[in-house]
Structure formats: structure tokens, C-alpha cells
Amino acid sequence: MEPIRRIKGTDDILPPESLLWQKLTSIIRKVMSLYNYQEIIMPVFEYSELFARGIGTSTDIVSKEMYTLVDKGGRNVTLRPEGTASVVRAYIEHSLGSKSPVVKLYYIGPMFRQERPQKGRRRQFNQFGIEILGAPSPLADVEGISLNLRILSEIGIHNSKLMINSIGDSNCRGKYRSDLTGYLEKRFDRLCGDCQERYRVNALRVFDCKNESCQIELRDAPLMLDYLCEGCREHFDLVKKGLEKHQIDYSINSRLVRGLDYYTRTVFEIVSSEIGSQDSLSGGGRYDLLVEELGGKSTPAFGFAAGMERMLLAWEQNSVISSSLIKLDCFLAAPKGIHLTQAAIIAEKIRDEGISVEVDLLGRSLKSELKEANRLNARLVIILGEDEASRGVCLVRDMVSSVQWEEPSPRLVNSVVEYISKI
RNA sequence: GUGGGUGUGGCUCAGCUGGUUAGAGCACCAGGUUGUGGCCCUGGUGGCCGUGGGUUCAAAUCCCAUCACCCACCCCA
């Protein structure tokens, strides 16, 4: 019989690595609460149209990467490729804006994109992200970026770099776009095939091209930063000043263009040079037009999404040993299987006191059980041997100091509690 | 969708100018230690050498096909 395998681009996160994930999410939640963001838990699938309208049909995500299906009711639904569209949908659907002028939400969960997997790129992957809805001020941009960086530093990722840019708004982007396409048109023949395609779909993305000859052609290309209107220029200046006041290092990357259509003004990206070719740990920016685009009232907004698998990749560079996170207070050994049932009952009593206990379920030899206890990193081993039982005592062994002593059975639970709490 | 690389016990890999029973380390089990873990020693379990076809007296090894995984392009978190 052929065993069934997991779907391409999906992962089983096994222990002990899953403990690293627990730690990661607990750090994220802790920092979110420091900034007073509330969690929103959303469906993982939505009407396909939400993403088409929210993310933009010209993007790769919508045009070729979505897991879309028609359900039995004839609805066209899609596994979410990102979180922002759903948050905005929920914001509108529940009129969150009328309950409070500024709404700050975060989410953690899986996203789905049908791309060719590679390092740092999976078909099901996990993101966390925030959305600040209702705040037009650059203060919101700066807060979001600070929060993002704080999470990275709490985790222990220090090898990352922040890049920012402004891509203008509906006032100024139009003129820029036409000037840029005009510039590119004149050199169209000298651009690579990919860039010729970009020219047609979204000219701003030619700046992402890694092809050297294209970069040479782009040397004198007009830059968005020179086209910013008064409002956008001022907003961008305040973001930069804000970052400086927070002592946050950044670099301006005038070629930074986000792949999603909804961004306006501020865009940012945090990259790591140590996680392979997919080097973006997180990215986001301002999207002042999206809420209205999805049928809500005009609402300014800022948000970002971060790739959790990529953060773990960057984290492993700092040699965090996940297996050392496994800890067990106590292992209950009942050699030769005589007292297995009794052991299980004692284990429950110790657990009642909040102390973790493992019982050997196989009734193995004492040697095997100690070996097992050692593997499990157990601090104490309680041995319920025949000799001891006949004398009404148990043997307690500290696996770190190798000291062991006899304990009268009635006192066992109390003294284990005492011992563990003193460590 | 395009390109490159790799498929040998649970894991990491050696063997691959074709030639007798396919190896190592780690992990696992047992013993050395007649109830006591980690270190050490000894032994053991476990592999249709990704799959299918071809060449040959003979294929893990050569050829073709196919599948899977990895990395990169593209794009993005």
C-alpha cells in the first residue's frame, strides 16, 4: 500500500520544533498587547471576489497563485492568500469604525498561495500582521514599524534591515507612472523579457529586476520620490523623522515597490540576508484607498504582514536549540510493570499540584525507564519498586545531581511539590 | 510556468571508471552492570539502493522515461 504524503509545499511542524512555534506566537501576542492590539480571528476562506477587488487582478497573487474552488452551493471561494483583505472586509461588515475612531487589530494564521516552493516559500505558510484602521497620521506608520521591529528583537533576530519608500497617492502617482512608462518605452528593446512584461502589467516593478543590464537602463529613470505631491512628501518626511526619533535605523530604497495594488504613500520591507533568496521577513505600508475600494467609508489605514517560517529561518541562525525547551518535572517509574495502575493514580495526584509527570506506559525495566526519563529531560524520577513498596516508601532520584533518597509514600506528593518548587 | 541539482535503513551520508552476502555514523533495542540514566564497550533490529523500462553473462553503479524533493528564476511573507 502506497503511503499518502503531504501536499507539495506544506509542512508538518514536529516536536521539538513546534515548541519554537509556541514561543514565537507567545512573543508576538505579548508584544501585541504591549501596543494594545486586539486579535481578530478570521475565516481562512472567503469569496474569491474579495481578493480580486482587494489585492488587484493584475497581481501575480490573484492572477495565478490562488487556491480557488467552486463549492457545492456554487459559490466561488478562495483560500486566503493574505490577511489584509479579510480584516478590511470584517471591519466593514461589523461597522468597527463606528465603535471607535481608530481600530488596531492583529492576526496570526495560515495563508495559501500556489507557487513553486523553495526556501522560505511554501504553499501553506503562516503570517502574523497588524492593521491600524482610521489613523491617517504618520504616527501610525511609525508605530506599526516599531512594533514589527520590537517583535524581531524580542525573538532575537538582529541581522535584519529596514527599508522604506513612498509610492505616492492618487494625486501624484499617475503622472509618475506615465513618465516612467514613457522612459521605459524608449528603451523597451533593451529590457529583458520579464521587464517587458512588467512594463505592460505594472511598470513600477521593473525596479525589482535583478538583471544587471536592466538596472543599467534604469539608472536615469524617474524616481517616485521626485514626484511626490505636497501631502505625500510631508507624510514621508514625518515618517522618517518619527523613525529617527525612535532611533530606528532605516534606508530609503527608492526602488522598493510592493507587489500588491492597494498601497499608497508609505511602503516598507524588512529583509534578512541570511535566509536565502526569499529574503523578506515582513512588508507592508499604508493603504488609504482600500476600505473604500471594498465598499466601506473612506478610511485611512496602515498594516503589515510578516512571514513566520522566514522568521524561524532567521532565528535558527542564532542557534536556538529547540530540544532544550522540552522540560519534564517528574518521571514515574514502576519497574517490571507491577504497579502500573497505581503509578498512574499517583501521577494524577502530582498533576493535580501543577507538576508535569510522565508515566512509562510499557512496563519496561528500570534501566529502560531511567533512559527514557533521561531522554525526556526529567528532573526527578520516582521509583515505585517492590522493596520500597513493601516498606511503604518510594525512591526519589534527582537526575541532575544523581542524589536519591527514600520518601514515605504518604508524603510523596507533598515533598515532590516542595522539591520542584525550590528549583 | 522556466532552469539547475539530488533521490541508498528513522536521520546524515559513503559506495556509482558495472562483478561475489550493500556499508558507516547518529537514532532505536538488548547486554556488559542479578532493580539505577548520561560516558564507554559488545551485540542486534531495520534497506525490492525513488519507480518503470532498456543495455549486459552480470546494474545501487551505464542509458531512457517517469515521479518526488531541494535550490534558483518569476513573485512575494
XYZ file of C-alpha atoms (C1' of nucleotides) in Angstrom:
500
model
C 0.000 0.000 0.000
C 1.392 3.374 -1.036
C 1.502 5.731 1.926
C -0.131 9.091 1.371
C 2.177 12.028 1.547
C 1.602 15.624 2.456
C 0.719 18.106 -0.254
C 3.594 19.803 -2.025
C 4.648 22.978 -0.283
C 3.038 22.121 3.044
C 4.875 21.219 6.223
C 4.346 19.142 9.312
C 5.864 21.032 12.196
C 7.017 18.299 14.529
C 8.239 18.468 18.100
C 10.601 19.811 19.228
C 10.333 22.441 16.506
C 6.707 23.028 17.357
C 7.890 24.369 20.707
C 9.736 27.067 18.828
C 6.439 27.996 17.212
C 4.748 28.202 20.577
C 7.468 30.511 21.748
C 7.221 32.609 18.602
C 3.470 33.077 18.892
C 3.670 33.861 22.578
C 6.218 36.605 21.903
C 4.015 38.003 19.151
C 0.978 38.068 21.420
C 2.926 39.632 24.245
C 4.196 42.487 22.084
C 0.765 42.978 20.528
C -0.697 43.513 23.958
C 2.068 45.991 24.830
C 0.803 48.123 21.951
C -2.833 47.348 22.697
C -3.671 45.485 19.512
C -6.582 43.055 19.731
C -6.641 39.743 17.939
C -9.046 39.104 15.103
C -9.620 35.502 14.072
C -10.956 35.268 10.551
C -12.096 32.527 8.223
C -9.348 31.028 6.099
C -11.556 31.167 3.027
C -13.554 33.974 1.505
C -15.418 34.811 -1.651
C -12.844 34.987 -4.408
C -14.083 38.408 -5.348
C -12.793 39.862 -2.073
C -9.234 39.145 -3.086
C -9.747 40.130 -6.691
C -11.008 43.526 -5.625
C -8.723 43.950 -2.639
C -5.393 42.745 -3.924
C -5.896 43.574 -7.591
C -6.422 41.347 -10.595
C -3.147 42.358 -12.192
C -1.093 40.945 -9.328
C 0.522 37.535 -9.559
C -1.224 36.517 -6.371
C -4.675 36.899 -7.876
C -3.924 36.084 -11.474
C -2.126 32.806 -10.928
C -1.488 31.829 -7.325
C -4.858 31.476 -5.640
C -6.379 28.224 -4.422
C -9.845 28.784 -5.788
C -12.757 26.370 -5.956
C -16.478 26.306 -6.505
C -18.271 24.806 -3.524
C -21.401 22.670 -3.595
C -23.579 25.753 -3.369
C -21.981 27.168 -6.486
C -20.041 29.817 -4.550
C -16.670 30.819 -5.878
C -14.383 30.705 -2.848
C -10.652 31.046 -2.275
C -8.218 30.020 0.449
C -6.870 33.345 1.658
C -3.540 34.318 0.117
C -3.065 37.144 2.631
C -4.817 38.697 5.592
C -5.459 42.353 4.931
C -8.430 41.935 2.619
C -10.220 39.799 5.203
C -9.524 42.229 8.027
C -10.905 45.100 5.993
C -13.912 43.010 4.999
C -14.607 42.277 8.676
C -14.043 45.918 9.598
C -16.688 46.975 7.122
C -19.054 44.078 7.775
C -19.187 44.727 11.526
C -19.008 48.526 11.300
C -15.990 48.525 13.588
C -15.202 52.086 12.541
C -18.324 53.423 14.175
C -17.476 51.847 17.511
C -14.126 53.555 17.792
C -12.300 56.029 15.564
C -9.094 54.009 15.475
C -9.186 50.230 15.321
C -5.981 48.260 15.902
C -6.121 44.567 15.081
C -3.701 41.718 14.676
C -3.996 38.233 13.258
C -1.924 35.068 13.198
C -2.609 32.213 10.843
C -2.029 30.266 7.669
C -2.130 31.702 4.151
C -2.197 29.823 0.859
C -0.574 30.522 -2.477
C 0.013 28.023 -5.245
C 3.580 28.885 -6.155
C 6.606 26.745 -6.787
C 8.004 26.034 -3.309
C 11.559 26.920 -2.411
C 13.481 28.039 0.652
C 11.278 30.420 2.609
C 8.360 29.969 0.253
C 5.623 27.460 0.947
C 2.158 26.901 -0.438
C 0.707 26.975 3.044
C 2.621 29.377 5.225
C 1.954 31.386 8.336
C 1.799 35.102 8.730
C 1.067 37.453 11.518
C 0.128 41.006 10.792
C -1.458 44.155 12.058
C -3.903 46.644 10.627
C -4.445 50.147 12.000
C -7.698 51.479 10.617
C -8.798 55.089 10.879
C -5.467 56.793 11.549
C -4.150 58.993 8.722
C -1.178 60.214 10.730
C 2.394 59.113 10.025
C 2.473 58.280 13.718
C 0.519 55.169 12.821
C 3.126 54.178 10.235
C 5.912 54.638 12.753
C 4.087 52.718 15.462
C 3.467 49.805 13.142
C 7.101 49.646 12.089
C 8.308 49.920 15.704
C 6.031 47.108 16.757
C 7.324 44.965 13.939
C 10.930 45.618 14.883
C 10.254 45.022 18.550
C 8.917 41.574 17.801
C 12.026 40.788 15.775
C 14.347 41.925 18.517
C 12.383 40.121 21.236
C 12.781 36.946 19.267
C 16.453 37.550 18.816
C 16.685 38.378 15.137
C 19.255 41.110 14.818
C 20.518 40.605 11.305
C 17.644 42.352 9.559
C 17.414 45.646 7.725
C 14.526 48.071 7.366
C 13.872 49.694 4.012
C 11.247 52.325 3.402
C 9.867 54.213 0.443
C 6.881 56.255 -0.561
C 4.949 55.382 -3.664
C 2.680 58.428 -3.541
C -1.066 58.554 -3.787
C -3.729 59.101 -6.412
C -2.655 62.735 -6.796
C 0.906 62.114 -7.788
C 1.318 58.505 -8.801
C -0.487 58.939 -12.113
C 1.926 61.458 -13.522
C 4.871 59.460 -12.286
C 3.570 56.310 -13.845
C 3.110 57.898 -17.236
C 6.574 59.473 -17.128
C 8.098 56.154 -16.165
C 6.339 54.246 -18.916
C 7.423 56.942 -21.333
C 11.007 56.456 -20.198
C 10.764 52.699 -20.493
C 9.119 52.827 -23.876
C 12.218 54.422 -25.344
C 14.397 51.548 -24.090
C 11.875 48.803 -24.461
C 14.039 46.728 -26.807
C 16.929 46.721 -24.380
C 14.886 45.405 -21.453
C 14.773 41.725 -20.583
C 11.695 39.704 -21.360
C 10.479 39.851 -17.792
C 10.771 43.607 -17.716
C 8.939 43.925 -20.990
C 6.155 42.020 -19.346
C 6.368 44.224 -16.258
C 6.113 47.253 -18.498
C 2.737 46.007 -19.620
C 1.365 44.898 -16.260
C 2.868 47.163 -13.600
C 5.757 49.329 -14.724
C 6.882 50.147 -11.184
C 8.079 46.601 -10.733
C 10.875 46.882 -13.260
C 12.871 48.288 -10.355
C 12.813 44.853 -8.746
C 14.628 43.280 -11.696
C 17.884 41.574 -10.741
C 19.141 41.637 -14.302
C 22.196 43.866 -14.461
C 21.610 45.229 -17.920
C 18.111 46.287 -16.928
C 19.488 48.058 -13.877
C 21.862 49.957 -16.154
C 18.958 51.003 -18.347
C 17.134 52.194 -15.242
C 19.950 54.356 -13.959
C 18.372 57.597 -15.098
C 14.781 56.521 -14.742
C 12.461 58.945 -12.961
C 12.009 58.147 -9.287
C 8.730 58.307 -7.437
C 10.324 60.301 -4.634
C 10.848 63.208 -7.032
C 7.180 63.218 -7.946
C 5.595 63.172 -4.504
C 2.889 65.780 -4.071
C 2.907 68.171 -1.125
C 0.852 65.897 1.148
C 2.804 62.751 0.346
C 6.141 64.482 0.696
C 5.163 65.828 4.112
C 3.841 62.448 5.234
C 7.039 60.723 4.161
C 9.194 63.318 5.934
C 7.260 62.800 9.150
C 7.635 59.039 8.904
C 11.389 59.429 8.512
C 11.600 61.896 11.396
C 9.490 59.625 13.550
C 11.762 56.670 12.899
C 14.777 58.762 13.725
C 13.244 59.887 16.998
C 12.728 56.236 17.874
C 16.350 55.576 16.954
C 15.319 53.145 14.280
C 17.840 52.565 11.511
C 16.395 52.557 8.049
C 17.450 53.041 4.481
C 15.416 54.648 1.776
C 15.019 52.310 -1.144
C 13.511 54.272 -3.975
C 13.094 51.037 -5.898
C 11.021 49.401 -3.201
C 7.672 48.582 -4.752
C 5.250 46.301 -3.061
C 3.537 43.694 -5.159
C 0.031 44.460 -4.028
C -2.024 47.153 -5.707
C -3.564 48.697 -2.628
C -0.600 50.517 -1.172
C -0.364 54.313 -1.034
C 2.350 56.534 0.378
C 4.495 54.623 2.865
C 5.755 51.170 1.979
C 8.353 49.250 3.944
C 10.099 45.939 3.988
C 12.345 44.203 6.488
C 14.869 41.862 4.924
C 17.397 39.381 6.209
C 20.474 38.424 4.239
C 20.713 35.025 5.879
C 17.569 33.195 4.901
C 18.120 32.552 1.211
C 16.781 34.191 -1.854
C 13.348 34.912 -0.399
C 14.784 37.444 1.956
C 11.776 39.463 3.006
C 10.796 38.876 6.628
C 7.924 41.282 6.553
C 6.439 44.020 4.483
C 3.607 46.436 4.479
C 2.593 50.024 4.261
C -0.257 52.432 4.069
C -3.431 51.688 2.126
C -5.692 54.704 2.352
C -7.936 53.693 -0.519
C -8.610 50.026 0.189
C -11.508 50.314 2.643
C -13.488 52.407 0.215
C -12.487 50.096 -2.611
C -14.108 47.228 -0.736
C -17.333 49.113 -0.131
C -16.689 50.865 3.170
C -16.383 54.512 4.068
C -13.157 56.174 3.085
C -10.777 55.149 5.873
C -7.024 55.622 6.047
C -5.119 52.543 7.132
C -1.699 51.082 7.719
C -0.607 47.488 8.114
C 1.993 44.856 7.538
C 2.340 41.110 7.301
C 5.299 39.041 8.445
C 6.294 35.546 7.354
C 6.644 33.318 10.377
C 8.523 30.482 8.662
C 11.048 33.034 7.456
C 11.412 34.440 10.931
C 12.156 30.965 12.180
C 14.791 30.584 9.472
C 16.409 33.799 10.627
C 16.049 32.697 14.223
C 17.860 29.411 13.637
C 20.893 31.403 12.579
C 21.110 32.441 16.199
C 21.350 28.760 17.145
C 18.375 28.447 19.390
C 18.182 24.828 20.409
C 14.567 23.878 20.468
C 15.017 20.469 22.061
C 16.312 22.120 25.208
C 12.885 23.696 25.528
C 11.420 20.325 26.388
C 11.200 20.047 30.150
C 9.582 17.487 32.376
C 9.344 17.765 36.129
C 8.928 14.164 37.004
C 9.075 10.630 35.592
C 7.270 7.861 37.428
C 8.988 4.511 37.060
C 7.261 1.297 38.014
C 9.789 -1.339 37.026
C 8.588 -4.709 35.771
C 5.121 -3.274 35.353
C 3.835 -4.397 38.717
C 2.471 -1.092 39.866
C 1.439 0.452 36.580
C -2.118 1.224 37.596
C -1.042 2.537 40.957
C 1.617 4.674 39.269
C -0.969 6.251 37.034
C -3.049 7.202 40.052
C -0.069 8.749 41.850
C 0.796 10.620 38.637
C -2.656 12.183 38.604
C -2.239 13.347 42.205
C 1.041 15.045 41.339
C -0.501 16.631 38.260
C -3.251 17.999 40.495
C -0.488 20.089 42.026
C 0.549 21.516 38.686
C 3.648 19.403 38.210
C 4.238 17.639 34.928
C 4.574 13.883 35.145
C 5.248 11.140 32.621
C 4.464 7.510 33.358
C 6.026 4.642 31.488
C 3.217 3.004 29.591
C 5.181 -0.057 28.585
C 6.211 -1.507 31.940
C 9.850 -1.674 30.974
C 12.920 -2.467 33.010
C 14.224 0.131 35.429
C 17.217 0.729 33.217
C 14.994 1.461 30.228
C 12.808 3.725 32.261
C 15.726 5.765 33.526
C 16.989 6.010 30.000
C 13.599 7.248 28.907
C 13.483 9.740 31.783
C 16.864 11.000 30.729
C 15.725 11.402 27.125
C 12.733 13.375 28.313
C 14.876 15.728 30.371
C 13.013 14.753 33.515
C 14.268 16.428 36.672
C 13.045 13.799 39.118
C 12.439 10.094 38.804
C 10.153 8.438 41.304
C 10.807 4.730 41.525
C 7.979 2.563 42.797
C 9.937 -0.609 43.398
C 8.886 -3.795 45.088
C 11.287 -3.471 48.012
C 10.237 0.077 48.658
C 6.557 -0.696 48.328
C 6.828 -3.412 50.949
C 8.391 -0.886 53.292
C 5.844 1.823 52.464
C 8.342 4.143 50.778
C 9.274 5.369 47.270
C 12.676 6.181 45.858
C 13.090 9.729 44.529
C 16.076 10.475 42.320
C 17.271 13.871 41.151
C 18.536 13.276 37.623
C 20.742 16.341 37.588
C 22.623 15.808 40.860
C 22.184 11.991 40.877
C 21.187 12.258 44.534
C 18.409 9.910 45.592
C 16.522 9.320 48.802
C 13.596 7.352 50.208
C 10.347 9.066 50.839
C 7.440 7.654 52.873
C 4.616 7.046 50.414
C 2.045 9.253 52.145
C 4.451 12.212 51.992
C 5.463 11.656 48.375
C 3.232 14.171 46.624
C 3.959 16.940 49.115
C 7.677 16.512 49.061
C 7.812 16.360 45.243
C 5.851 19.598 45.095
C 8.232 21.149 47.596
C 11.332 19.947 45.810
C 10.255 21.073 42.354
C 9.128 24.483 43.541
C 12.517 25.087 45.197
C 14.443 24.535 41.948
C 5.401 28.312 -15.913
C 11.295 28.089 -16.781
C 16.283 26.352 -15.347
C 19.820 23.507 -12.331
C 20.730 19.731 -8.550
C 19.585 15.360 -5.654
C 16.987 10.550 -4.755
C 20.874 4.225 -0.903
C 17.851 1.640 6.632
C 14.061 6.645 11.000
C 18.164 10.813 10.109
C 23.077 12.440 7.709
C 25.769 10.286 4.024
C 29.794 6.663 1.633
C 29.752 3.127 -2.386
C 28.479 4.838 -8.534
C 35.543 4.003 -14.151
C 29.303 -2.208 -13.764
C 31.469 -8.082 -10.794
C 30.583 -12.368 -5.096
C 26.041 -11.820 1.183
C 25.164 -3.011 0.034
C 28.394 -0.020 4.236
C 29.457 3.943 8.210
C 27.940 7.489 11.907
C 23.640 9.002 14.633
C 18.983 7.085 16.481
C 16.447 2.610 18.308
C 16.633 -2.346 21.122
C 19.499 -5.764 24.284
C 23.733 -6.996 27.214
C 28.351 -5.588 29.972
C 26.243 -3.532 35.493
C 21.493 -10.259 39.150
C 16.199 -3.089 40.057
C 19.704 2.884 38.700
C 20.128 7.238 33.161
C 24.044 10.319 30.795
C 30.222 8.343 29.104
C 32.435 3.823 27.249
C 32.447 -1.319 25.150
C 29.864 -5.562 22.727
C 25.918 -7.434 20.010
C 21.196 -6.772 17.451
C 16.617 -4.879 14.651
C 15.966 -2.275 10.260
C 17.295 -1.335 3.105
C 12.781 -4.872 -3.572
C 19.680 1.370 -3.477
C 12.528 6.650 -5.669
C 9.610 3.966 -9.693
C 9.262 1.692 -14.670
C 11.807 0.129 -18.845
C 16.464 -0.802 -21.618
C 21.867 -2.385 -22.404
C 24.739 -6.649 -20.344
C 26.597 -13.204 -18.610
C 26.092 -9.513 -14.530
C 23.199 -2.887 -12.785
C 22.852 0.943 -6.479
C 26.635 1.763 -10.417
C 25.611 2.776 -17.700
C 21.167 4.678 -20.981
C 15.960 6.390 -21.442
C 11.489 7.689 -19.226
C 8.703 8.999 -15.012
C 7.767 10.695 -10.064
C 9.320 13.152 -5.666
C 12.187 16.592 -3.087
C 15.725 20.763 -2.932
C 17.684 25.370 -4.841
C 17.185 29.386 -8.188
C 14.222 32.480 -11.818
C 9.415 34.710 -11.545
C 6.746 36.721 -7.469
C 6.185 37.549 -2.536
C 5.760 36.970 3.794
